Amino acid sequence: MKPILFYCYDAYCGWCYGFSPVMTQIANEYADLQIEVLSGGMILPEEPVHISATAGYIQSAYKTVEEYAGVTFGPDYLWHINNPDLSDWYPNSEKPAIALSIFKEFYPEKQVEFASDLQKALHFEGRDLTDDEAYKHLLEKYSIQPELFYERLKSEEYKEKANYEFALVKQLQVTGYPCVLLQESETKFHLLARGYTPYADLKARLDRALESIQ
């Protein structure tokens, strides 16, 4: 089998947002490498949990991500973090995971780009990813027919695809995001990144792993 690079992420993960430019650069540089983005299902409460439960933690954590990764969290996102008592957000990873699974069928080669767009929609533009409207601008960008997309977004079939990814990420023993693995064979994986990893480090590890396979 040809090696596959697995990028395990979550749309709500701030460190994954910081890691997006690194993965985008990797995807551009290794255009011949098959890359699969898997949604981890980081936030899947049985009952909706308001943003106020995590806002306090995010208030300090986002600054660390900005400092390390050189990304910027947008004012529209930070409004919800700094004014949780006024926010109507109930974060949930399921809908963006379903959106990614739909998108992958249209553009399998642009998975990293779309995952990055989802993160920008939340962390920079301040869109609520549990709201169907949050995806409209991306349908225009990628020329996807809205009726088709929204029909699939509400379907059991694509919900199952998202849940399959959550299970697969668990099976890969991923406990935090972002995480990057290179699959060499049915049973052999190389762990390349656990947590935010600078581009130069990830590239060096990926090159070493690819060389060892050949």
Backbone as a chain_set.jsonl record, in Angstrom:
{"seq": "MKPILFYCYDAYCGWCYGFSPVMTQIANEYADLQIEVLSGGMILPEEPVHISATAGYIQSAYKTVEEYAGVTFGPDYLWHINNPDLSDWYPNSEKPAIALSIFKEFYPEKQVEFASDLQKALHFEGRDLTDDEAYKHLLEKYSIQPELFYERLKSEEYKEKANYEFALVKQLQVTGYPCVLLQESETKFHLLARGYTPYADLKARLDRALESIQ", "coords": {"N": [[0.833, -1.201, 0.0], [0.32, 2.331, -0.561], [1.849, 4.943, 1.333], [-0.132, 6.699, 3.789], [-1.011, 9.83, 5.036], [-2.304, 10.715, 8.06], [-4.22, 13.2, 9.476], [-5.309, 14.074, 12.446], [-7.779, 15.933, 13.861], [-9.76, 18.598, 15.345], [-12.545, 20.654, 14.733], [-13.108, 22.506, 16.689], [-10.796, 22.774, 18.122], [-8.392, 24.812, 19.431], [-5.58, 24.695, 19.264], [-5.308, 23.207, 16.976], [-6.225, 25.023, 15.129], [-4.116, 26.81, 15.269], [-2.221, 25.156, 14.186], [-2.997, 24.826, 11.612], [-1.767, 26.424, 9.431], [0.695, 25.073, 9.248], [-0.023, 22.451, 8.469], [-1.228, 23.076, 6.058], [0.933, 23.965, 4.56], [2.417, 21.592, 4.462], [0.635, 19.974, 3.006], [0.654, 21.32, 0.574], [3.329, 21.059, -0.178], [3.757, 18.329, -0.29], [2.27, 17.184, -2.456], [1.774, 14.807, -3.803], [1.291, 12.957, -1.891], [-1.072, 10.979, -0.18], [-3.45, 12.455, 1.821], [-5.394, 12.219, 4.685], [-7.873, 13.784, 6.459], [-9.061, 13.517, 9.675], [-11.843, 13.843, 11.785], [-11.907, 14.396, 15.236], [-13.888, 14.51, 17.211], [-13.947, 16.069, 19.605], [-15.618, 17.589, 21.276], [-18.43, 16.372, 22.398], [-21.01, 16.506, 23.905], [-23.578, 14.873, 25.835], [-25.771, 16.292, 26.647], [-26.437, 19.659, 25.647], [-23.759, 21.94, 26.273], [-22.997, 25.063, 27.575], [-20.937, 27.751, 26.264], [-19.78, 29.16, 28.341], [-18.744, 27.332, 30.113], [-16.192, 26.672, 29.274], [-14.992, 29.041, 28.59], [-13.389, 30.579, 30.354], [-10.995, 29.122, 30.525], [-10.194, 29.223, 27.826], [-9.745, 31.93, 27.507], [-7.171, 32.475, 28.492], [-5.675, 30.487, 27.222], [-5.812, 30.9, 24.418], [-4.087, 32.98, 23.908], [-1.59, 31.868, 24.287], [-1.532, 30.074, 22.156], [-1.548, 31.894, 20.015], [0.925, 33.116, 20.418], [2.783, 30.975, 20.151], [2.122, 29.85, 17.651], [1.706, 31.875, 15.852], [-0.724, 32.692, 14.832], [-3.888, 34.474, 14.56], [-6.595, 35.069, 16.661], [-9.865, 35.973, 15.941], [-11.755, 39.069, 16.52], [-14.552, 38.671, 16.562], [-14.873, 36.039, 17.333], [-13.576, 36.102, 19.824], [-15.244, 37.776, 21.217], [-17.336, 36.148, 22.12], [-15.927, 34.559, 23.863], [-14.979, 36.332, 25.747], [-17.293, 37.473, 26.641], [-19.08, 35.502, 27.833], [-21.486, 35.303, 29.219], [-23.269, 36.623, 27.627], [-23.307, 35.214, 25.323], [-24.647, 32.922, 22.844], [-23.679, 30.453, 22.337], [-23.26, 26.934, 22.063], [-20.986, 24.784, 22.02], [-20.256, 22.076, 19.789], [-18.857, 19.264, 18.345], [-19.94, 17.714, 16.351], [-21.481, 18.619, 14.016], [-19.603, 20.176, 12.337], [-17.924, 18.034, 11.768], [-19.537, 16.343, 10.29], [-19.95, 18.025, 8.11], [-17.339, 18.102, 7.078], [-17.055, 15.432, 6.277], [-18.9, 15.29, 4.199], [-17.828, 17.136, 2.441], [-15.399, 15.947, 1.773], [-16.086, 14.009, -0.059], [-16.623, 15.439, -2.318], [-14.24, 16.908, -2.836], [-11.673, 15.256, -2.368], [-8.961, 15.774, -2.421], [-8.614, 18.189, -1.247], [-8.856, 18.258, 1.484], [-7.37, 19.199, 3.717], [-7.33, 21.918, 3.27], [-10.061, 22.562, 3.449], [-10.633, 21.83, 6.102], [-9.054, 23.689, 7.378], [-10.386, 26.012, 6.584], [-12.804, 25.685, 7.965], [-11.923, 25.973, 10.565], [-11.0, 28.571, 10.526], [-13.397, 29.86, 10.055], [-14.676, 29.548, 12.506], [-12.725, 30.337, 14.598], [-11.601, 32.731, 13.724], [-13.493, 34.231, 12.192], [-15.665, 33.998, 13.799], [-17.968, 32.388, 13.519], [-20.771, 30.347, 14.325], [-20.422, 27.024, 14.536], [-22.374, 25.157, 14.975], [-24.54, 26.039, 13.752], [-26.408, 25.957, 10.808], [-26.102, 27.99, 8.936], [-23.481, 28.785, 9.102], [-21.93, 27.55, 7.221], [-22.453, 28.411, 4.736], [-20.917, 30.337, 3.258], [-18.727, 28.836, 2.533], [-19.747, 26.976, 0.802], [-20.238, 28.518, -1.389], [-17.608, 29.283, -1.993], [-16.455, 26.825, -2.723], [-18.081, 25.988, -4.73], [-20.355, 24.288, -4.221], [-23.495, 22.781, -4.338], [-26.046, 24.227, -2.488], [-28.552, 22.99, -1.699], [-28.052, 20.26, -1.927], [-25.894, 19.936, -0.157], [-27.03, 20.693, 2.344], [-29.047, 18.853, 2.62], [-27.582, 16.513, 2.947], [-26.223, 17.201, 5.257], [-28.136, 16.904, 7.179], [-28.64, 14.252, 7.127], [-28.793, 10.786, 8.179], [-26.879, 9.093, 7.161], [-24.492, 10.587, 6.704], [-24.001, 11.473, 9.218], [-23.342, 9.099, 10.403], [-20.955, 8.61, 9.051], [-19.34, 10.608, 10.123], [-19.316, 9.767, 12.802], [-18.01, 7.376, 12.487], [-15.458, 8.289, 11.9], [-14.797, 9.473, 14.371], [-14.625, 7.162, 15.912], [-12.549, 5.844, 14.619], [-10.376, 7.526, 15.096], [-10.139, 7.171, 17.846], [-9.43, 4.483, 17.815], [-6.94, 4.679, 16.667], [-5.606, 5.465, 18.811], [-5.392, 8.125, 19.536], [-5.122, 10.795, 21.685], [-5.094, 13.481, 21.984], [-5.234, 16.684, 20.292], [-3.652, 18.778, 17.806], [-2.87, 15.783, 15.868], [-0.582, 13.87, 14.036], [-0.127, 11.189, 11.872], [1.715, 8.764, 10.036], [0.755, 6.268, 7.93], [2.182, 3.224, 7.249], [1.725, 0.537, 6.693], [-0.883, -1.981, 6.998], [-0.711, -2.416, 9.736], [1.319, -0.818, 10.706], [2.305, 2.295, 11.928], [3.666, 5.599, 11.891], [4.243, 7.93, 14.353], [4.101, 11.295, 13.947], [3.501, 13.831, 14.87], [2.365, 15.113, 17.909], [0.265, 17.183, 19.335], [0.845, 20.768, 18.94], [3.2, 21.342, 16.4], [6.112, 22.695, 14.994], [6.601, 23.623, 11.523], [9.142, 22.941, 10.324], [10.076, 20.874, 11.981], [8.071, 18.91, 11.701], [8.23, 18.4, 8.952], [10.837, 17.341, 8.762], [10.548, 14.983, 10.269], [8.605, 13.667, 8.768], [9.932, 13.332, 6.313], [11.994, 11.603, 7.119], [10.499, 9.354, 7.909], [9.26, 8.658, 5.491], [11.497, 8.005, 3.981], [12.403, 5.754, 5.339], [10.516, 3.93, 4.65], [10.81, 3.409, 1.949]], "CA": [[0.0, 0.0, 0.0], [1.044, 3.599, -0.54], [1.677, 5.569, 2.651], [-1.213, 7.685, 3.966], [-0.798, 10.742, 6.158], [-3.542, 11.003, 8.786], [-4.212, 14.409, 10.311], [-6.443, 13.997, 13.37], [-7.999, 17.314, 14.312], [-11.153, 18.912, 15.657], [-12.851, 22.027, 14.303], [-13.144, 23.378, 17.868], [-9.505, 22.741, 18.805], [-7.614, 26.034, 19.195], [-4.222, 24.342, 18.841], [-5.412, 22.772, 15.566], [-6.303, 26.276, 14.369], [-2.734, 27.287, 15.196], [-1.458, 24.187, 13.397], [-3.518, 24.846, 10.232], [-0.781, 26.859, 8.425], [1.722, 24.029, 9.121], [-0.594, 21.364, 7.66], [-1.457, 23.616, 4.704], [2.249, 23.964, 3.912], [2.744, 20.18, 4.21], [-0.238, 19.511, 1.913], [1.136, 21.944, -0.669], [4.659, 20.57, -0.529], [3.698, 16.882, -0.56], [1.027, 17.076, -3.238], [1.568, 13.421, -4.248], [1.006, 12.112, -0.727], [-2.494, 10.946, 0.19], [-3.678, 12.988, 3.17], [-6.757, 12.046, 5.182], [-8.167, 14.543, 7.676], [-10.068, 12.829, 10.483], [-12.401, 14.636, 12.883], [-11.74, 13.63, 16.472], [-15.046, 14.521, 18.112], [-13.437, 16.561, 20.891], [-16.727, 18.073, 22.117], [-19.666, 15.646, 22.051], [-21.781, 16.345, 25.144], [-24.91, 14.255, 25.694], [-26.665, 17.458, 26.748], [-25.668, 20.851, 25.248], [-23.024, 22.654, 27.326], [-22.789, 26.449, 27.145], [-19.55, 28.208, 26.092], [-19.277, 29.677, 29.621], [-18.034, 26.25, 30.816], [-14.776, 26.622, 28.85], [-14.527, 30.388, 28.211], [-12.319, 31.006, 31.257], [-9.761, 28.443, 30.094], [-9.821, 29.712, 26.488], [-9.278, 33.319, 27.632], [-5.703, 32.506, 28.611], [-5.064, 29.519, 26.298], [-5.709, 31.396, 23.04], [-2.896, 33.851, 23.807], [-0.447, 30.949, 24.142], [-1.578, 29.576, 20.764], [-1.122, 33.009, 19.15], [2.362, 33.329, 20.633], [3.531, 29.834, 19.607], [1.8, 29.477, 16.269], [1.681, 33.052, 14.989], [-2.056, 32.923, 14.256], [-4.678, 35.482, 15.263], [-8.012, 34.774, 16.925], [-10.589, 37.169, 15.528], [-12.574, 39.748, 17.534], [-15.913, 38.124, 16.634], [-14.761, 34.817, 18.143], [-13.19, 36.461, 21.191], [-16.399, 38.389, 21.896], [-18.056, 35.068, 22.815], [-15.049, 34.058, 24.929], [-14.868, 37.382, 26.772], [-18.648, 37.811, 27.129], [-19.83, 34.245, 27.767], [-22.84, 35.471, 29.753], [-24.115, 37.166, 26.558], [-23.187, 34.347, 24.151], [-25.646, 31.861, 22.659], [-22.94, 29.305, 21.801], [-23.195, 25.629, 22.723], [-20.07, 24.086, 21.121], [-20.445, 20.65, 19.54], [-17.988, 18.892, 17.214], [-20.571, 16.804, 15.387], [-21.876, 19.206, 12.726], [-18.453, 20.406, 11.45], [-17.384, 16.733, 11.334], [-20.426, 15.896, 9.203], [-19.641, 18.908, 6.972], [-16.07, 17.652, 6.498], [-17.247, 14.145, 5.585], [-19.601, 15.606, 2.938], [-16.892, 17.844, 1.583], [-14.361, 15.015, 1.312], [-16.564, 13.272, -1.231], [-16.522, 16.352, -3.465], [-12.845, 17.301, -3.09], [-10.79, 14.512, -1.454], [-7.591, 16.308, -2.433], [-8.571, 19.501, -0.571], [-9.329, 18.06, 2.861], [-6.636, 20.07, 4.65], [-7.784, 23.292, 2.999], [-11.414, 22.738, 3.978], [-10.537, 21.787, 7.566], [-8.504, 24.993, 7.744], [-11.475, 26.987, 6.388], [-13.763, 25.499, 9.066], [-11.329, 26.545, 11.767], [-10.985, 30.028, 10.361], [-14.793, 30.294, 10.2], [-14.959, 29.633, 13.941], [-11.769, 31.034, 15.457], [-11.3, 34.082, 13.255], [-14.706, 34.945, 11.767], [-16.66, 33.924, 14.874], [-19.214, 31.729, 13.097], [-21.2, 29.256, 15.196], [-20.409, 25.839, 13.676], [-23.571, 24.326, 15.184], [-25.572, 26.71, 12.961], [-26.3, 25.615, 9.377], [-25.695, 29.183, 8.17], [-22.023, 28.971, 9.217], [-21.233, 26.865, 6.128], [-22.926, 28.965, 3.453], [-19.837, 31.013, 2.504], [-17.815, 27.811, 2.01], [-20.426, 26.347, -0.337], [-19.966, 29.434, -2.511], [-16.177, 29.206, -2.306], [-16.126, 25.548, -3.376], [-19.126, 25.703, -5.74], [-21.167, 23.127, -3.836], [-24.919, 23.131, -4.389], [-26.552, 24.288, -1.108], [-29.631, 22.015, -1.415], [-27.407, 18.956, -1.773], [-25.093, 19.963, 1.063], [-27.871, 20.732, 3.549], [-29.765, 17.572, 2.683], [-26.628, 15.554, 3.517], [-25.879, 17.639, 6.617], [-29.192, 16.436, 8.082], [-28.903, 12.83, 6.895], [-28.194, 9.793, 9.074], [-25.728, 8.494, 6.477], [-23.278, 11.378, 6.912], [-23.777, 11.466, 10.669], [-22.631, 7.834, 10.645], [-19.583, 8.776, 8.548], [-18.633, 11.412, 11.139], [-19.129, 8.911, 13.977], [-16.986, 6.398, 12.121], [-14.171, 8.973, 12.068], [-14.536, 9.598, 15.81], [-14.219, 5.827, 16.376], [-11.248, 5.544, 14.015], [-9.38, 8.32, 15.823], [-9.944, 6.443, 19.123], [-8.725, 3.24, 17.48], [-5.549, 5.073, 16.422], [-5.097, 5.82, 20.15], [-5.126, 9.569, 19.602], [-5.733, 11.313, 22.91], [-5.099, 14.946, 21.941], [-5.169, 17.248, 18.933], [-3.599, 17.99, 16.571], [-2.019, 14.598, 15.862], [-0.282, 13.469, 12.655], [0.429, 9.841, 11.777], [1.933, 8.242, 8.686], [0.491, 4.831, 7.877], [3.08, 2.53, 6.334], [1.06, -0.715, 6.3], [-2.113, -2.231, 7.769], [-0.474, -2.413, 11.186], [2.448, 0.034, 11.121], [2.115, 3.746, 11.861], [4.716, 6.459, 12.45], [3.698, 9.127, 14.999], [4.926, 12.428, 13.512], [3.212, 15.03, 15.675], [1.314, 15.055, 18.937], [0.257, 18.572, 19.775], [1.379, 21.714, 17.949], [4.575, 21.039, 15.975], [6.527, 23.62, 13.938], [6.705, 23.048, 10.179], [10.466, 22.335, 10.071], [10.144, 19.604, 12.725], [7.16, 17.945, 11.082], [8.791, 18.05, 7.64], [12.005, 16.471, 8.988], [10.057, 13.665, 10.71], [7.898, 13.058, 7.634], [10.964, 12.902, 5.354], [12.664, 10.412, 7.69], [9.561, 8.224, 7.861], [9.087, 8.257, 4.08], [12.75, 7.355, 3.559], [12.499, 4.421, 5.962], [9.54, 3.054, 3.99], [11.272, 3.047, 0.594]], "C": [[0.871, 1.255, 0.0], [0.838, 4.251, 0.837], [0.555, 6.604, 2.654], [-0.896, 8.529, 5.192], [-2.151, 11.054, 6.789], [-3.346, 12.236, 9.657], [-5.474, 14.361, 11.16], [-6.607, 15.364, 14.035], [-9.426, 17.441, 14.817], [-11.393, 20.376, 15.31], [-12.815, 23.006, 15.481], [-11.808, 23.486, 18.599], [-8.665, 23.969, 18.438], [-6.193, 25.756, 18.725], [-4.217, 23.85, 17.391], [-5.517, 23.996, 14.655], [-4.893, 26.845, 14.199], [-1.87, 26.435, 14.276], [-1.862, 24.193, 11.922], [-2.493, 25.308, 9.187], [0.319, 25.819, 8.188], [1.201, 22.924, 8.207], [-0.853, 21.813, 6.223], [-0.154, 23.583, 3.908], [2.671, 22.527, 3.554], [1.934, 19.665, 3.018], [0.222, 20.073, 0.57], [2.458, 21.338, -1.135], [4.665, 19.083, -0.907], [2.407, 16.565, -1.315], [0.728, 15.634, -3.676], [1.18, 12.481, -3.103], [-0.486, 12.144, -0.405], [-2.635, 11.423, 1.628], [-5.147, 12.83, 3.529], [-6.911, 12.865, 6.461], [-9.292, 13.815, 8.411], [-10.533, 13.746, 11.611], [-12.398, 13.792, 14.155], [-12.958, 13.568, 17.376], [-14.653, 14.952, 19.519], [-14.559, 16.985, 21.836], [-18.018, 17.401, 21.661], [-20.5, 15.425, 23.311], [-23.135, 15.677, 24.882], [-25.989, 15.329, 25.768], [-25.839, 18.684, 26.363], [-25.016, 21.547, 26.448], [-22.657, 24.04, 26.798], [-21.295, 26.804, 27.121], [-18.945, 28.704, 27.411], [-18.497, 28.62, 30.406], [-16.546, 26.226, 30.482], [-14.179, 27.999, 28.578], [-13.34, 30.85, 29.062], [-10.975, 30.414, 30.861], [-9.274, 29.033, 28.767], [-9.243, 31.13, 26.553], [-7.764, 33.413, 27.778], [-5.045, 31.619, 27.557], [-4.87, 30.097, 24.895], [-4.473, 32.271, 22.844], [-1.634, 33.011, 23.618], [-0.372, 30.423, 22.715], [-1.089, 30.661, 19.808], [0.394, 33.192, 19.209], [3.189, 32.226, 19.958], [3.374, 29.692, 18.103], [1.752, 30.661, 15.311], [0.355, 33.268, 14.28], [-2.77, 33.989, 15.079], [-6.104, 34.984, 15.449], [-8.792, 36.062, 16.709], [-11.469, 37.769, 16.616], [-13.982, 39.167, 17.662], [-15.953, 36.815, 17.412], [-14.521, 35.196, 19.603], [-14.315, 37.158, 21.945], [-17.145, 37.333, 22.708], [-17.248, 34.538, 24.0], [-14.985, 35.066, 26.083], [-16.207, 37.822, 27.345], [-19.533, 36.558, 27.151], [-21.272, 34.37, 28.273], [-23.809, 36.024, 28.698], [-24.158, 36.252, 25.332], [-24.299, 33.304, 24.091], [-24.984, 30.59, 22.116], [-23.003, 28.081, 22.707], [-22.308, 24.743, 21.844], [-20.371, 22.59, 21.006], [-19.68, 20.292, 18.26], [-18.701, 18.135, 16.104], [-20.844, 17.452, 14.023], [-20.68, 19.533, 11.825], [-17.81, 19.099, 10.963], [-18.223, 16.162, 10.196], [-20.118, 16.713, 7.944], [-18.352, 18.464, 6.278], [-16.256, 16.346, 5.722], [-17.995, 14.328, 4.256], [-18.601, 16.189, 1.943], [-15.853, 16.903, 0.98], [-14.783, 14.25, 0.063], [-16.501, 14.135, -2.493], [-15.059, 16.604, -3.85], [-11.896, 16.557, -2.147], [-9.384, 15.091, -1.362], [-7.478, 17.645, -1.691], [-9.025, 19.419, 0.892], [-8.677, 19.023, 3.854], [-7.118, 21.51, 4.501], [-9.167, 23.541, 3.608], [-11.414, 22.724, 5.509], [-10.029, 23.131, 8.086], [-9.572, 26.091, 7.628], [-12.513, 26.898, 7.513], [-13.224, 26.144, 10.338], [-11.272, 28.062, 11.715], [-12.4, 30.585, 10.571], [-15.148, 30.464, 11.679], [-14.022, 30.61, 14.645], [-11.406, 32.444, 14.994], [-12.575, 34.872, 12.944], [-15.821, 34.875, 12.812], [-17.991, 33.334, 14.449], [-19.509, 30.553, 14.036], [-21.346, 27.986, 14.358], [-21.557, 24.861, 13.949], [-24.761, 24.892, 14.376], [-25.361, 26.414, 11.475], [-25.766, 26.776, 8.533], [-24.176, 29.357, 8.128], [-21.259, 28.404, 8.02], [-21.517, 27.482, 4.75], [-21.798, 29.573, 2.611], [-18.866, 29.997, 1.893], [-18.433, 27.078, 0.822], [-20.2, 27.207, -1.579], [-18.518, 29.304, -2.952], [-15.846, 27.952, -3.112], [-17.169, 25.096, -4.405], [-19.888, 24.411, -5.447], [-22.625, 23.576, -3.754], [-25.518, 23.101, -2.975], [-27.602, 23.217, -0.772], [-29.027, 20.643, -1.101], [-26.643, 18.886, -0.452], [-25.983, 19.865, 2.303], [-28.709, 19.462, 3.716], [-28.863, 16.52, 3.346], [-26.272, 15.897, 4.962], [-26.892, 17.106, 7.632], [-29.425, 14.924, 7.988], [-28.178, 11.931, 7.897], [-26.898, 9.233, 8.48], [-24.428, 9.253, 6.781], [-22.967, 11.563, 8.393], [-22.988, 10.208, 11.042], [-21.177, 7.92, 10.175], [-18.743, 9.563, 9.561], [-18.335, 10.552, 12.371], [-18.077, 7.831, 13.728], [-15.593, 7.013, 12.297], [-13.804, 9.12, 13.545], [-13.997, 8.266, 16.356], [-12.824, 5.464, 15.867], [-10.121, 6.277, 14.74], [-9.081, 7.663, 17.185], [-9.106, 5.188, 18.901], [-7.235, 3.506, 17.231], [-4.853, 5.534, 17.706], [-4.66, 7.278, 20.249], [-5.858, 10.124, 20.826], [-5.76, 12.84, 22.954], [-4.9, 15.432, 20.522], [-4.296, 18.499, 18.939], [-2.675, 16.778, 16.733], [-1.819, 14.182, 14.401], [0.419, 12.111, 12.663], [0.639, 9.477, 10.312], [1.714, 6.737, 8.73], [1.372, 4.191, 6.814], [2.429, 1.251, 5.797], [-0.197, -0.865, 7.14], [-1.89, -2.027, 9.269], [0.611, -1.441, 11.647], [2.184, 1.517, 10.864], [3.333, 4.456, 12.45], [4.028, 7.677, 13.062], [4.614, 10.3, 14.676], [4.706, 13.683, 14.341], [2.105, 14.728, 16.666], [1.304, 16.419, 19.586], [0.882, 19.463, 18.708], [2.849, 21.406, 17.672], [4.971, 22.009, 14.87], [6.742, 22.891, 12.61], [8.028, 22.312, 9.957], [10.595, 20.973, 10.754], [9.28, 18.534, 12.067], [7.712, 17.47, 9.739], [9.958, 17.071, 7.797], [11.556, 15.06, 9.382], [9.361, 12.93, 9.567], [8.907, 12.532, 6.607], [11.668, 11.634, 5.829], [11.774, 9.186, 7.579], [9.378, 7.727, 6.437], [10.335, 7.542, 3.556], [12.841, 5.937, 4.104], [11.553, 3.419, 5.298], [10.091, 2.55, 2.654], [12.347, 1.961, 0.598]], "O": [[2.0, 1.248, 0.491], [-0.232, 4.12, 1.431], [0.321, 7.292, 1.66], [-0.555, 8.004, 6.252], [-3.039, 11.594, 6.13], [-2.423, 12.301, 10.469], [-6.577, 14.581, 10.658], [-5.692, 15.874, 14.682], [-10.21, 16.496, 14.725], [-10.545, 21.231, 15.565], [-12.529, 24.19, 15.301], [-11.7, 24.211, 19.587], [-8.277, 24.144, 17.283], [-5.656, 26.484, 17.89], [-3.242, 24.05, 16.666], [-4.972, 24.008, 13.551], [-4.527, 27.304, 13.118], [-0.917, 26.921, 13.668], [-1.16, 23.633, 11.08], [-2.353, 24.656, 8.152], [0.821, 25.688, 7.071], [1.894, 22.503, 7.28], [-0.714, 21.028, 5.285], [-0.141, 23.22, 2.732], [3.215, 22.284, 2.476], [2.474, 19.003, 2.132], [0.183, 19.38, -0.447], [2.676, 21.133, -2.329], [5.467, 18.641, -1.73], [1.575, 15.779, -0.861], [-0.431, 15.279, -3.894], [0.788, 11.338, -3.339], [-1.093, 13.214, -0.363], [-2.022, 10.87, 2.541], [-6.031, 13.249, 2.782], [-6.174, 12.667, 7.427], [-10.342, 13.534, 7.835], [-9.717, 14.351, 12.306], [-12.824, 12.638, 14.155], [-13.06, 12.676, 18.218], [-14.985, 14.286, 20.5], [-14.473, 16.771, 23.045], [-18.625, 17.805, 20.669], [-20.679, 14.286, 23.742], [-23.754, 15.891, 23.84], [-26.986, 15.281, 25.048], [-24.66, 18.757, 26.71], [-25.639, 21.72, 27.496], [-22.083, 24.174, 25.717], [-20.498, 26.23, 27.862], [-17.726, 28.672, 27.579], [-17.683, 28.961, 31.265], [-15.729, 25.811, 31.304], [-12.973, 28.11, 28.356], [-12.396, 31.445, 28.542], [-9.953, 31.1, 30.859], [-8.086, 29.309, 28.605], [-8.369, 31.491, 25.765], [-7.145, 34.333, 27.244], [-3.974, 31.954, 27.05], [-3.862, 29.812, 24.249], [-3.886, 32.303, 21.763], [-0.725, 33.396, 22.882], [0.709, 30.335, 22.132], [-0.308, 30.384, 18.897], [1.053, 33.394, 18.189], [4.174, 32.512, 19.277], [4.338, 29.45, 17.376], [1.757, 30.475, 14.094], [0.299, 33.941, 13.251], [-2.314, 34.36, 16.161], [-6.74, 34.531, 14.498], [-8.424, 37.115, 17.23], [-11.886, 37.064, 17.535], [-14.55, 39.169, 18.754], [-16.946, 36.512, 18.073], [-15.179, 34.677, 20.505], [-14.343, 37.137, 23.176], [-17.542, 37.585, 23.846], [-17.813, 34.121, 25.011], [-14.943, 34.682, 27.251], [-16.264, 38.46, 28.396], [-20.612, 36.551, 26.558], [-22.164, 33.649, 27.824], [-25.025, 35.91, 28.853], [-24.944, 36.479, 24.412], [-24.822, 32.861, 25.114], [-25.649, 29.751, 21.508], [-22.829, 28.165, 23.922], [-22.829, 24.015, 20.998], [-20.696, 21.93, 21.993], [-19.842, 20.941, 17.227], [-18.135, 17.932, 15.03], [-20.478, 16.892, 12.989], [-20.722, 19.202, 10.64], [-17.224, 19.057, 9.881], [-17.691, 15.571, 9.256], [-20.034, 16.162, 6.847], [-18.274, 18.448, 5.05], [-15.688, 16.172, 4.644], [-17.744, 13.596, 3.299], [-18.539, 15.792, 0.779], [-15.475, 17.047, -0.183], [-13.95, 13.889, -0.769], [-16.345, 13.619, -3.6], [-14.687, 16.525, -5.021], [-11.365, 17.162, -1.216], [-8.698, 14.923, -0.354], [-6.379, 18.174, -1.525], [-9.515, 20.397, 1.457], [-9.346, 19.588, 4.72], [-7.291, 22.226, 5.488], [-9.414, 24.589, 4.204], [-12.116, 23.516, 6.138], [-10.508, 23.643, 9.097], [-9.647, 26.985, 8.471], [-13.037, 27.918, 7.959], [-13.965, 26.777, 11.091], [-11.468, 28.745, 12.72], [-12.579, 31.639, 11.182], [-15.837, 31.413, 12.053], [-14.473, 31.599, 15.222], [-10.952, 33.26, 15.796], [-12.728, 36.018, 13.365], [-16.806, 35.608, 12.721], [-19.037, 33.735, 14.961], [-18.595, 29.857, 14.481], [-22.277, 27.872, 13.561], [-21.702, 23.859, 13.248], [-25.837, 24.295, 14.332], [-24.264, 26.601, 10.95], [-25.067, 26.565, 7.541], [-23.648, 30.002, 7.223], [-20.088, 28.727, 7.818], [-20.902, 27.119, 3.747], [-21.732, 29.353, 1.401], [-18.256, 30.264, 0.858], [-17.717, 26.614, -0.064], [-19.998, 26.689, -2.677], [-18.233, 29.224, -4.146], [-15.061, 28.001, -4.06], [-17.134, 23.962, -4.885], [-20.043, 23.555, -6.318], [-22.939, 24.616, -3.175], [-25.499, 22.054, -2.328], [-27.555, 22.611, 0.298], [-29.427, 19.966, -0.154], [-26.736, 17.899, 0.278], [-25.728, 19.059, 3.198], [-29.031, 19.062, 4.835], [-29.311, 15.743, 4.188], [-26.047, 15.01, 5.785], [-26.557, 16.883, 8.796], [-30.29, 14.378, 8.673], [-27.102, 12.266, 8.392], [-25.947, 8.939, 9.203], [-23.398, 8.646, 7.076], [-21.817, 11.78, 8.775], [-22.088, 10.249, 11.881], [-20.278, 7.373, 10.815], [-17.588, 9.226, 9.821], [-17.233, 10.605, 12.917], [-17.353, 7.427, 14.638], [-14.669, 6.356, 12.776], [-12.651, 8.919, 13.93], [-13.054, 8.237, 17.146], [-12.024, 4.861, 16.582], [-9.049, 5.717, 14.968], [-7.931, 7.607, 17.619], [-8.207, 4.87, 19.679], [-6.383, 2.673, 17.54], [-3.688, 5.933, 17.697], [-3.701, 7.616, 20.942], [-7.066, 9.939, 20.976], [-6.371, 13.429, 23.846], [-4.452, 14.683, 19.653], [-4.209, 19.198, 19.949], [-1.815, 16.749, 17.613], [-2.773, 14.147, 13.625], [1.414, 11.908, 13.358], [-0.165, 9.84, 9.453], [2.391, 6.019, 9.466], [1.322, 4.557, 5.64], [2.557, 0.92, 4.618], [-0.539, 0.032, 7.911], [-2.766, -1.53, 9.976], [0.805, -1.259, 12.849], [1.882, 1.932, 9.744], [3.951, 3.965, 13.394], [3.303, 8.387, 12.364], [5.776, 10.307, 15.082], [5.613, 14.501, 14.497], [1.062, 14.172, 16.322], [2.235, 16.774, 20.31], [1.387, 18.975, 17.697], [3.642, 21.231, 18.597], [4.237, 22.141, 13.891], [7.028, 21.694, 12.585], [8.035, 21.187, 9.457], [11.152, 20.035, 10.183], [9.709, 17.392, 11.899], [7.666, 16.28, 9.429], [10.057, 16.092, 7.057], [12.102, 14.069, 8.899], [9.51, 11.718, 9.418], [8.756, 11.423, 6.093], [11.907, 10.712, 5.05], [12.233, 8.108, 7.202], [9.344, 6.521, 6.194], [10.235, 6.59, 2.781], [13.302, 5.027, 3.414], [11.765, 2.209, 5.377], [9.863, 1.401, 2.276], [12.824, 1.561, -0.464]]}, "num_chains": 1, "name": "protein.A"}
